[in-house]
Amino acid sequence: MAIIGSRGRTTAPLPPAQSDELTRPEAAAEAGLTVVNWIDERAQLSQGLRWMMFRKVPKGINWAYTLGSATMFAFLNQAVTGVFLAMYYRPSVTGGAYQSTRNIIDNVFLGQFVLSMHLYGAYLMIVLIFLHMARVFFFGAYKYPRELSWIIGVVLLILTLAMGFTGYLLPFDQRSYWATIVGVNINGTAPFLGPYISDFLRGGPEFGATTLSRFYAIHMMLIPGLMAALIGFHLYLVMKLGISAPPWLKAQEPEVAIEKVEV
Amino acid sequence: MPEDPHSKSSKYTADRGMPGAFEGETVTRRRFMSAVTHGAGGIAAASFGLPALGFAIGPVFKRTQWPWQIIGRPEDFVETVYSTKIVTMVQGIGDAGKTVAYVRKRDPAIDTEPHDQYNNYIALWNRCMHLGCPVRYVQAAERFICPCHGGIYNFRGQVAGGPPVRPLDRFYTYSPPPGERGHGYVYLGPPYAVNSELQRLSLRDPAQPLDGIGQYFYPPQFDTAKVPSLQHLPLPPTVPGT
Ligand code: HEM
Ligand code: FES
């Protein structure tokens, strides 16, 4: 048994086939490698991947540093479950939105499960993004040269909250309807611009025929696209700048460097 | 020492020693080409970006059409009790486009605001002036009470307690005199906002005050409906066989 998959070593009896012939798993592995090599020879992705994955990280990093990735996985969960919910959801004010939501819950196989993944996933993402922000804040990780990561993070936070706001209307029951009325009016209280913001959100002076489809388009296309792009840039900065060291680590004298400086 | 190609010593490319420069040429062909390419890209992006932007923000500038609608006959309304009328705000979206008007006859003893042809009937909109929840009229207390954050309004719709920032919005009402088209019916027109003196002002969203310093923070919206003409009041459908 020990030999399968390790061609060349002959510590045990050879398999019944001829020794220089590949076993099936070996052949499959070989073929896979060939495909990967074929792609990499043309796209040269492995260099970038190595740059991304095998970075140096400071000593003493801990679980708190995983909160950003956790937020990203929450976002991916929202994206995947959201795409599948969109296959059953109908953004129609005259009953379609509410009925199609009921249909997802009552009839669609795993519908209630996927809808709950999306709903509780949204709560989780809000919790995680604030925890991640708190980690960055208390570790002082927003300081030079990572201010831009922080600024993009703030935009991501606002977009995440906007996702929560626009998504809340979609089931179109009494609660989502009135919560949205109240939410739009809260936006309307912004001095000077408020009245125009609320008109923009509703798509008119009153909650109208297009308000729901407007929220739906913002919720499923506009903001997710923006967020995906910004998350990409955020992660690029993390890789480019490296992760910050925890604040309780004293900066160590790099002895080698000092020797060189002394000359 | 080689000459610096970017030196600004002369504005003529020929003087700067550009290979293949023309006499009197100030912009290199390379720069001209890249400017044209950027310009073309900008025009292409604007040609889909601007219409899309206009499409998205257009509703902000839209004016609402608000036809007169019949809400009853004059004898349906009294001075002391509000009757509940379900009216259509937005056509074609079912229940989501409906709202409630509380209507009573004007009582000169308490309704001290100026009287004209549009307020023989007092019609209050049930939209709370805190953040827009639906208020409910409670006859025993003669108050309007909001379920959301405890806003309370008195019989005339003025704030009696809680967070609302101005009195309940009102609707224009009109009851044509004898001999005019539509006589014998009460019509409901567009809504308008009022300040604490119940002065008629253009409609705006809840939570935007019309008194004190707050009134200067909220410009009127573009979408305010005009009072429609009284010439073509809709008549009720005739009942067959009468
Ligand atoms: C969709 C939301 C977000 C995602 C997916 C995300 C993802 C990440 C990831 C994976 C990292 C790597 C380090 C770590 O996990 O701690 C990171 C770092 C960072 N994030 Fe976020 N983040 C988000 C929102 C935010 C917010 C709201 C802020 C602050 C306002 C922020 C500020 C930063 C900063 C400054 C760093 C660099 C930290 C360091 O180098 O130690 N991020 N982010
Ligand atoms: S919406 Fe009526 S009190 Fe807040």
Coordinates of C-alpha atoms and ligand atoms in Angstrom, one line a residue:
Chain A
M1 CA 0.0 0.0 0.0
A2 CA 2.7 2.4 1.0
I3 CA 4.0 2.7 -2.6
I4 CA 1.1 4.0 -4.4
G5 CA 1.7 7.5 -5.5
S6 CA 5.5 7.4 -4.9
R7 CA 7.0 6.2 -8.1
G8 CA 10.7 5.4 -8.0
R9 CA 10.8 4.1 -4.5
T10 CA 10.9 0.3 -4.4
T11 CA 10.7 -0.7 -0.7
A12 CA 7.7 -2.9 -1.3
P13 CA 6.5 -5.3 -4.0
L14 CA 5.5 -3.4 -7.2
P15 CA 1.8 -3.2 -8.1
P16 CA 0.7 -5.8 -10.7
A17 CA 1.0 -3.3 -13.6
Q18 CA 4.3 -2.7 -15.2
S19 CA 6.5 -0.5 -12.9
D20 CA 6.9 2.4 -15.3
E21 CA 3.2 2.7 -16.0
L22 CA 1.2 5.2 -13.9
T23 CA -1.5 4.1 -11.6
R24 CA -4.8 5.9 -12.1
P25 CA -4.4 8.4 -9.2
E26 CA -0.9 9.1 -10.4
A27 CA -2.2 9.7 -14.0
A28 CA -4.9 11.9 -12.7
A29 CA -2.4 13.9 -10.7
E30 CA -0.1 14.2 -13.6
A31 CA -2.9 15.3 -15.9
G32 CA -4.0 17.9 -13.3
L33 CA -0.5 19.2 -13.1
T34 CA -0.3 19.4 -16.9
V35 CA -3.4 21.5 -17.0
V36 CA -2.2 23.8 -14.3
N37 CA 1.2 24.2 -16.0
W38 CA -0.4 24.8 -19.3
I39 CA -2.5 27.6 -17.9
D40 CA 0.4 29.0 -15.8
E41 CA 2.7 29.0 -18.8
R42 CA 0.3 31.4 -20.5
A43 CA -1.3 33.4 -17.7
Q44 CA 1.7 33.4 -15.3
L45 CA -0.6 33.6 -12.3
S46 CA 1.5 31.5 -10.0
Q47 CA 4.0 34.4 -9.4
G48 CA 1.2 36.7 -8.2
L49 CA -0.4 33.9 -6.2
R50 CA 2.9 33.2 -4.5
W51 CA 3.2 36.9 -3.7
M52 CA -0.3 36.9 -2.3
M53 CA -0.2 33.7 -0.3
F54 CA 3.4 33.4 1.0
R55 CA 3.8 36.8 2.7
K56 CA 5.9 37.4 5.7
V57 CA 3.8 38.2 8.8
P58 CA 5.0 39.7 12.0
K59 CA 5.5 37.7 15.1
G60 CA 2.7 37.4 17.6
I61 CA -0.3 37.9 15.3
N62 CA -3.4 36.2 16.7
W63 CA -7.0 35.3 16.1
A64 CA -8.1 38.9 16.0
Y65 CA -6.3 39.2 12.7
T66 CA -8.7 36.8 11.1
L67 CA -11.7 39.1 11.6
G68 CA -11.1 40.8 8.2
S69 CA -11.1 37.4 6.4
A70 CA -14.2 36.4 8.4
T71 CA -15.9 39.5 7.2
M72 CA -14.9 38.6 3.6
F73 CA -16.4 35.2 4.0
A74 CA -19.6 36.7 5.3
F75 CA -19.7 38.9 2.2
L76 CA -19.1 35.8 0.0
N77 CA -21.9 34.0 1.8
Q78 CA -24.2 37.0 1.1
A79 CA -23.3 37.0 -2.5
V80 CA -23.8 33.3 -3.1
T81 CA -27.1 33.0 -1.2
G82 CA -28.3 36.3 -2.7
V83 CA -27.8 35.1 -6.2
F84 CA -29.9 32.0 -5.5
L85 CA -32.6 33.9 -3.8
A86 CA -32.8 36.2 -6.8
M87 CA -33.8 33.1 -8.9
Y88 CA -37.1 32.9 -6.9
Y89 CA -37.7 36.5 -5.8
R90 CA -40.0 38.9 -7.8
P91 CA -39.7 42.6 -7.0
S92 CA -43.3 43.5 -7.6
V93 CA -45.2 45.8 -5.2
T94 CA -48.6 44.5 -6.1
G95 CA -48.1 41.3 -4.1
G96 CA -45.3 39.6 -6.0
A97 CA -42.5 40.5 -3.6
Y98 CA -44.4 39.3 -0.6
Q99 CA -45.8 36.2 -2.2
S100 CA -42.5 35.2 -3.8
T101 CA -40.8 35.5 -0.4
R102 CA -43.5 33.4 1.2
N103 CA -43.0 30.9 -1.6
I104 CA -39.3 30.7 -0.9
I105 CA -40.0 30.0 2.8
D106 CA -42.9 27.6 2.3
N107 CA -42.3 25.7 -0.9
V108 CA -38.8 26.0 -2.3
F109 CA -36.5 23.1 -1.3
L110 CA -34.1 24.5 1.3
G111 CA -35.6 27.9 0.6
Q112 CA -36.1 28.8 4.2
F113 CA -32.6 27.6 4.9
V114 CA -31.0 29.8 2.2
L115 CA -33.1 32.8 3.1
S116 CA -32.0 32.4 6.7
M117 CA -28.4 32.1 5.7
H118 CA -28.8 35.4 3.9
L119 CA -30.7 37.1 6.8
Y120 CA -28.5 35.9 9.7
G121 CA -25.4 36.2 7.5
A122 CA -26.3 39.8 7.2
Y123 CA -26.4 40.3 10.9
L124 CA -23.2 38.3 11.3
M125 CA -21.4 40.5 8.7
I126 CA -22.4 43.7 10.5
V127 CA -21.1 42.2 13.8
L128 CA -17.9 41.0 12.1
I129 CA -17.2 44.3 10.3
F130 CA -17.4 46.2 13.5
L131 CA -15.2 43.7 15.3
H132 CA -12.6 44.0 12.5
M133 CA -12.8 47.7 12.7
A134 CA -12.3 47.6 16.5
R135 CA -9.3 45.3 16.0
V136 CA -7.8 47.7 13.6
F137 CA -8.5 50.6 15.8
F138 CA -7.3 49.2 19.1
F139 CA -4.1 47.7 17.5
G140 CA -3.4 51.1 15.9
A141 CA -3.2 49.4 12.6
Y142 CA -4.8 52.4 10.8
K143 CA -1.6 54.5 11.1
Y144 CA 0.9 55.3 8.3
P145 CA 1.1 53.7 5.8
R146 CA -2.3 52.1 6.2
E147 CA -4.6 55.2 6.3
L148 CA -5.9 54.3 2.9
S149 CA -6.9 50.8 4.1
W150 CA -8.9 52.5 6.8
I151 CA -10.6 55.0 4.5
I152 CA -11.6 52.3 2.1
G153 CA -12.7 50.3 5.1
V154 CA -15.0 53.2 6.2
V155 CA -16.6 53.2 2.7
L156 CA -17.1 49.5 2.9
L157 CA -18.7 49.9 6.3
I158 CA -21.1 52.5 4.9
L159 CA -21.9 50.3 1.9
T160 CA -22.5 47.3 4.2
L161 CA -25.0 49.3 6.2
A162 CA -26.6 50.5 3.0
M163 CA -27.0 46.8 2.0
G164 CA -28.8 46.2 5.2
F165 CA -31.1 49.1 4.6
T166 CA -32.0 48.3 1.0
G167 CA -32.4 44.6 1.7
Y168 CA -34.8 45.1 4.5
L169 CA -37.5 46.4 2.1
L170 CA -37.4 43.4 -0.2
P171 CA -39.7 40.9 1.7
F172 CA -42.3 43.7 1.5
D173 CA -44.3 42.9 4.6
Q174 CA -45.7 45.5 7.0
R175 CA -42.5 45.7 8.9
S176 CA -40.2 46.2 5.9
Y177 CA -42.6 48.8 4.4
W178 CA -42.8 51.0 7.5
A179 CA -39.2 50.6 8.4
T180 CA -38.3 51.8 5.0
I181 CA -40.6 54.7 5.2
V182 CA -39.0 55.7 8.5
G183 CA -35.5 55.0 7.1
V184 CA -36.0 57.2 4.1
N185 CA -37.4 60.0 6.2
I186 CA -34.4 59.7 8.5
N187 CA -32.2 60.3 5.4
G188 CA -34.5 63.2 4.6
T189 CA -33.5 65.0 7.8
A190 CA -30.0 65.6 6.5
P191 CA -29.7 69.4 6.3
F192 CA -30.0 71.0 2.9
L193 CA -29.6 67.8 0.9
G194 CA -32.0 65.7 2.8
P195 CA -35.1 66.4 0.7
Y196 CA -33.3 65.5 -2.5
I197 CA -31.8 62.3 -1.0
S198 CA -35.2 61.0 0.1
D199 CA -36.7 61.8 -3.4
F200 CA -33.8 59.9 -4.9
L201 CA -34.2 56.9 -2.7
R202 CA -37.9 56.6 -3.3
G203 CA -37.6 57.5 -7.0
G204 CA -40.2 60.3 -6.5
P205 CA -42.1 62.2 -3.8
E206 CA -44.0 59.2 -2.6
F207 CA -43.3 55.5 -2.1
G208 CA -44.1 54.5 -5.6
A209 CA -44.2 51.8 -8.2
T210 CA -40.5 51.9 -8.8
T211 CA -39.3 52.3 -5.2
L212 CA -39.0 48.5 -4.6
S213 CA -37.3 47.8 -7.9
R214 CA -34.9 50.7 -7.3
F215 CA -34.0 49.2 -3.9
Y216 CA -33.7 45.8 -5.4
A217 CA -31.3 47.0 -8.1
I218 CA -29.2 48.9 -5.6
H219 CA -29.2 45.9 -3.3
M220 CA -28.3 43.2 -5.8
M221 CA -26.2 45.1 -8.4
L222 CA -24.9 48.5 -7.6
I223 CA -23.6 48.1 -4.0
P224 CA -22.3 44.5 -4.3
G225 CA -20.3 45.4 -7.4
L226 CA -18.8 48.4 -5.7
M227 CA -18.1 46.4 -2.6
A228 CA -16.4 43.6 -4.5
A229 CA -14.1 46.1 -6.2
L230 CA -13.3 47.9 -3.0
I231 CA -12.7 44.6 -1.1
G232 CA -10.2 43.7 -3.8
F233 CA -8.4 47.0 -3.4
H234 CA -8.5 46.7 0.4
L235 CA -6.9 43.2 0.2
Y236 CA -4.4 44.4 -2.3
L237 CA -3.3 47.1 0.2
V238 CA -3.0 44.5 2.9
M239 CA -0.7 42.4 0.7
K240 CA 1.3 45.3 -0.6
L241 CA 1.9 47.0 2.8
G242 CA 2.0 43.8 4.8
I243 CA 0.1 43.2 8.0
S244 CA 0.9 45.4 11.0
A245 CA 2.6 43.9 14.0
P246 CA 0.6 43.7 17.3
P247 CA 1.2 46.9 19.4
W248 CA 2.6 45.0 22.4
L249 CA 5.6 43.8 20.4
K250 CA 8.5 46.2 20.9
A251 CA 10.2 47.1 17.7
Q252 CA 13.3 44.8 17.6
E253 CA 16.7 46.1 16.7
P254 CA 17.5 44.4 13.4
E255 CA 21.0 43.4 14.4
V256 CA 22.2 42.5 11.0
A257 CA 21.2 45.8 9.6
I258 CA 23.0 47.6 12.3
E259 CA 26.2 45.7 11.6
K260 CA 26.0 46.8 8.1
V261 CA 25.4 50.4 9.0
E262 CA 28.4 50.6 11.3
V263 CA 30.8 49.8 8.4
Chain B
M1 CA 25.7 66.4 -21.8
P2 CA 22.6 65.2 -23.6
E3 CA 19.8 67.7 -23.9
D4 CA 16.9 67.2 -21.5
P5 CA 14.0 66.2 -23.8
H6 CA 11.5 67.8 -21.3
S7 CA 13.3 71.0 -20.9
K8 CA 10.9 73.9 -21.4
S9 CA 13.5 76.0 -23.1
S10 CA 11.4 76.4 -26.3
K11 CA 7.8 75.8 -27.0
Y12 CA 8.7 74.5 -30.5
T13 CA 9.4 70.8 -30.8
A14 CA 11.9 71.5 -33.5
D15 CA 14.0 73.6 -31.2
R16 CA 13.9 70.9 -28.6
G17 CA 15.5 68.5 -31.0
M18 CA 12.5 66.2 -31.4
P19 CA 13.2 63.7 -34.1
G20 CA 10.8 64.3 -37.1
A21 CA 9.5 67.6 -35.7
F22 CA 7.6 69.9 -38.0
E23 CA 8.3 73.6 -38.4
G24 CA 6.2 75.6 -36.0
E25 CA 4.9 72.5 -34.2
T26 CA 4.3 73.0 -30.4
V27 CA 2.5 69.8 -29.5
T28 CA 4.3 66.5 -30.2
R29 CA 2.3 64.0 -32.2
R30 CA 2.6 61.6 -29.3
R31 CA 1.0 64.0 -26.9
F32 CA -1.7 65.0 -29.4
M33 CA -2.5 61.3 -30.0
S34 CA -2.8 60.5 -26.3
A35 CA -5.0 63.6 -25.7
V36 CA -7.3 62.5 -28.5
T37 CA -7.4 59.0 -27.2
H38 CA -8.3 60.2 -23.7
G39 CA -10.8 62.6 -25.1
A40 CA -12.5 59.8 -27.1
G41 CA -12.5 57.5 -24.1
G42 CA -14.1 60.3 -22.0
I43 CA -16.8 61.0 -24.6
A44 CA -17.5 57.3 -24.9
A45 CA -17.8 56.9 -21.1
A46 CA -20.0 60.1 -20.8
S47 CA -22.3 58.9 -23.5
F48 CA -23.5 56.1 -21.4
G49 CA -22.6 57.5 -18.0
L50 CA -24.6 60.8 -18.2
P51 CA -27.9 59.3 -19.5
A52 CA -27.7 56.6 -16.7
L53 CA -27.1 59.3 -14.1
G54 CA -29.9 61.4 -15.4
F55 CA -32.1 58.4 -15.4
A56 CA -31.3 57.6 -11.8
I57 CA -31.7 61.1 -10.4
G58 CA -34.5 62.3 -12.7
P59 CA -37.3 61.5 -10.2
V60 CA -35.9 64.2 -7.9
F61 CA -37.2 66.8 -10.4
K62 CA -40.5 65.2 -11.3
R63 CA -43.7 67.0 -10.6
T64 CA -46.5 64.9 -9.2
Q65 CA -50.0 64.8 -10.9
W66 CA -52.6 64.9 -8.2
P67 CA -56.2 64.8 -9.5
W68 CA -59.2 65.7 -7.4
Q69 CA -60.8 62.6 -6.0
I70 CA -64.3 62.2 -4.6
I71 CA -64.3 61.2 -0.9
G72 CA -68.0 61.5 -0.1
R73 CA -71.1 63.8 0.1
P74 CA -71.3 66.9 2.3
E75 CA -73.7 65.2 4.7
D76 CA -71.2 62.4 5.3
F77 CA -69.0 64.8 7.4
V78 CA -69.6 66.4 10.8
E79 CA -67.6 68.9 12.9
T80 CA -66.9 66.8 15.9
V81 CA -65.8 63.4 14.5
Y82 CA -63.2 62.5 11.9
S83 CA -64.2 60.0 9.3
T84 CA -61.6 57.8 7.8
K85 CA -61.1 57.9 4.1
I86 CA -58.8 55.6 2.2
V87 CA -57.3 57.6 -0.7
T88 CA -55.0 56.6 -3.5
M89 CA -51.7 58.4 -3.5
V90 CA -50.0 56.4 -6.3
Q91 CA -51.9 54.7 -9.0
G92 CA -51.3 51.2 -10.1
I93 CA -49.4 49.7 -7.1
G94 CA -52.3 48.3 -5.1
D95 CA -52.4 48.7 -1.3
A96 CA -48.8 50.2 -1.2
G97 CA -50.1 53.3 -3.0
K98 CA -53.0 53.9 -0.7
T99 CA -53.1 56.2 2.4
V100 CA -55.6 57.5 4.9
A101 CA -57.2 60.9 5.2
Y102 CA -59.1 61.9 8.3
V103 CA -61.8 64.3 7.3
R104 CA -64.3 66.4 9.2
K105 CA -66.3 69.6 8.5
R106 CA -64.6 72.9 9.4
D107 CA -65.7 74.2 12.8
P108 CA -65.3 78.1 12.8
A109 CA -65.3 78.0 16.6
I110 CA -62.0 76.1 16.7
D111 CA -60.5 76.3 13.2
T112 CA -59.0 79.8 13.4
E113 CA -56.7 79.6 10.4
P114 CA -57.9 81.6 7.4
H115 CA -60.9 80.3 5.7
D116 CA -61.2 79.8 1.9
Q117 CA -62.8 77.5 -0.6
Y118 CA -60.2 74.8 0.0
N119 CA -60.8 74.2 3.7
N120 CA -64.5 73.9 4.2
Y121 CA -63.6 70.4 5.1
I122 CA -60.5 69.7 7.2
A123 CA -58.6 66.7 5.8
L124 CA -55.5 65.5 7.7
W125 CA -53.1 63.1 6.3
N126 CA -52.3 60.2 8.7
R127 CA -48.6 60.4 8.0
C128 CA -46.7 61.2 11.2
M129 CA -44.5 64.2 11.1
H130 CA -41.8 62.5 13.1
L131 CA -40.7 59.9 10.6
G132 CA -43.8 58.9 8.7
C133 CA -45.5 56.1 10.5
P134 CA -49.3 56.0 10.2
V135 CA -51.1 57.8 13.0
R136 CA -54.5 56.6 14.3
Y137 CA -57.3 58.9 15.4
V138 CA -58.6 58.0 18.8
Q139 CA -62.1 59.6 19.3
A140 CA -62.2 59.1 23.1
A141 CA -59.1 61.2 23.5
E142 CA -59.7 63.4 20.5
R143 CA -56.1 62.8 19.7
F144 CA -54.0 61.4 16.8
I145 CA -51.6 58.8 18.2
C146 CA -48.5 57.4 16.5
P147 CA -47.6 53.7 17.1
C148 CA -43.9 54.2 16.4
H149 CA -42.3 56.6 18.9
G150 CA -45.3 58.0 20.8
G151 CA -46.1 61.1 18.7
I152 CA -49.4 62.8 19.8
Y153 CA -51.4 65.4 17.9
N154 CA -54.5 67.3 19.1
F155 CA -57.9 67.5 17.4
R156 CA -56.6 70.1 14.9
G157 CA -53.5 68.0 14.1
Q158 CA -51.1 70.2 16.1
V159 CA -48.3 68.5 18.0
A160 CA -49.4 67.7 21.5
G161 CA -46.5 65.6 22.5
G162 CA -43.6 63.4 21.4
P163 CA -41.0 63.8 18.7
P164 CA -43.0 65.2 15.7
V165 CA -41.6 68.4 14.4
R166 CA -44.7 70.0 12.8
P167 CA -48.5 69.6 12.7
L168 CA -50.0 66.8 10.5
D169 CA -50.0 67.6 6.8
R170 CA -53.4 68.4 5.2
F171 CA -55.1 68.0 1.9
Y172 CA -56.9 70.6 -0.1
T173 CA -60.6 69.9 -0.1
Y174 CA -63.3 71.3 -2.3
S175 CA -67.1 71.1 -2.4
P176 CA -68.5 72.8 -5.5
P177 CA -71.4 75.3 -4.8
P178 CA -74.8 74.8 -6.3
G179 CA -74.9 74.9 -10.0
E180 CA -71.2 74.1 -10.5
R181 CA -69.9 70.8 -11.8
G182 CA -69.6 68.3 -9.1
H183 CA -72.1 69.9 -6.7
G184 CA -73.1 67.5 -4.0
Y185 CA -69.7 65.9 -3.6
V186 CA -66.6 66.6 -1.5
Y187 CA -63.3 66.4 -3.4
L188 CA -59.9 65.8 -2.0
G189 CA -56.9 67.5 -3.7
P190 CA -53.2 67.4 -3.2
P191 CA -51.6 67.4 0.3
Y192 CA -49.8 70.4 1.7
A193 CA -47.7 71.1 4.8
V194 CA -48.5 73.5 7.6
N195 CA -46.4 75.2 10.3
S196 CA -47.4 75.5 13.9
E197 CA -49.7 78.5 12.9
L198 CA -51.4 76.1 10.4
Q199 CA -50.1 78.3 7.5
R200 CA -50.3 76.6 4.2
L201 CA -46.9 75.7 2.8
S202 CA -45.6 73.5 0.0
L203 CA -45.5 69.8 0.8
R204 CA -42.3 68.2 2.2
D205 CA -41.2 65.1 3.9
P206 CA -41.8 64.3 7.6
A207 CA -39.2 65.3 10.1
Q208 CA -38.5 68.6 8.3
P209 CA -39.6 71.4 10.6
L210 CA -41.4 74.5 9.3
D211 CA -40.8 76.6 12.5
G212 CA -37.8 78.0 14.3
I213 CA -34.3 77.7 12.9
G214 CA -35.1 74.2 11.5
Q215 CA -37.2 75.6 8.7
Y216 CA -34.1 77.1 7.0
F217 CA -32.4 73.7 6.7
Y218 CA -34.8 72.1 4.3
P219 CA -35.3 73.6 0.8
P220 CA -38.7 72.7 -0.7
Q221 CA -38.7 69.7 -3.0
F222 CA -39.1 70.1 -6.8
D223 CA -41.9 67.6 -6.8
T224 CA -44.6 69.6 -5.0
A225 CA -48.0 69.1 -6.7
K226 CA -49.9 72.1 -7.9
V227 CA -53.6 72.5 -7.0
P228 CA -55.3 71.0 -10.1
S229 CA -57.9 73.1 -12.0
L230 CA -61.5 73.0 -10.8
Q231 CA -62.8 73.0 -14.4
H232 CA -62.8 69.3 -14.9
L233 CA -63.7 67.7 -11.6
P234 CA -64.3 64.0 -12.1
L235 CA -67.9 62.9 -11.6
P236 CA -68.9 59.6 -10.0
P237 CA -69.7 56.8 -12.4
T238 CA -73.5 56.8 -13.1
V239 CA -75.3 53.9 -11.6
P240 CA -77.1 51.9 -14.3
G241 CA -80.9 52.1 -14.2
T242 CA -81.2 55.5 -12.4
Ligands
HEM1 C1 -16.4 44.3 3.7 C2 -15.7 44.7 4.7 C3 -14.2 44.4 5.0 C4 -13.4 43.3 4.6 C5 -13.9 42.1 3.7 C6 -12.1 43.5 5.1 C7 -11.0 42.6 4.9 C8 -9.8 42.8 5.5 C9 -8.8 41.8 5.6 C10 -8.9 40.3 5.1 C11 -7.7 42.3 6.2 C12 -6.4 41.6 6.6 C13 -6.1 41.7 8.1 C14 -7.2 41.3 9.0 O1 -8.0 40.4 8.7 O2 -7.3 41.9 10.1 C15 -8.0 43.7 6.4 C16 -7.1 44.6 7.0 C17 -7.4 46.0 7.3 N1 -8.7 46.5 7.3 FE1 -10.3 45.6 6.6 N2 -12.1 44.7 5.8 C18 -13.3 45.2 5.8 C19 -13.7 46.4 6.4 C20 -12.9 47.3 7.0 C21 -13.3 48.4 7.8 C22 -14.7 48.8 8.1 C23 -12.1 49.1 8.3 C24 -12.0 50.3 9.1 C25 -12.7 51.4 9.0 C26 -11.0 48.3 7.8 C27 -9.7 48.7 7.9 C28 -8.6 47.8 7.7 C29 -7.2 48.2 7.9 C30 -6.7 49.5 8.4 C31 -6.5 47.0 7.7 C32 -4.9 46.8 7.8 C33 -4.7 46.2 9.2 C34 -3.3 45.8 9.4 O3 -2.4 45.9 8.5 O4 -3.0 45.3 10.5 N3 -11.5 47.2 7.0 N4 -9.3 44.0 6.0
FES2 S1 -43.0 58.2 13.4 FE1 -44.6 58.9 14.6 S2 -43.6 59.2 16.5 FE2 -41.9 58.5 15.2

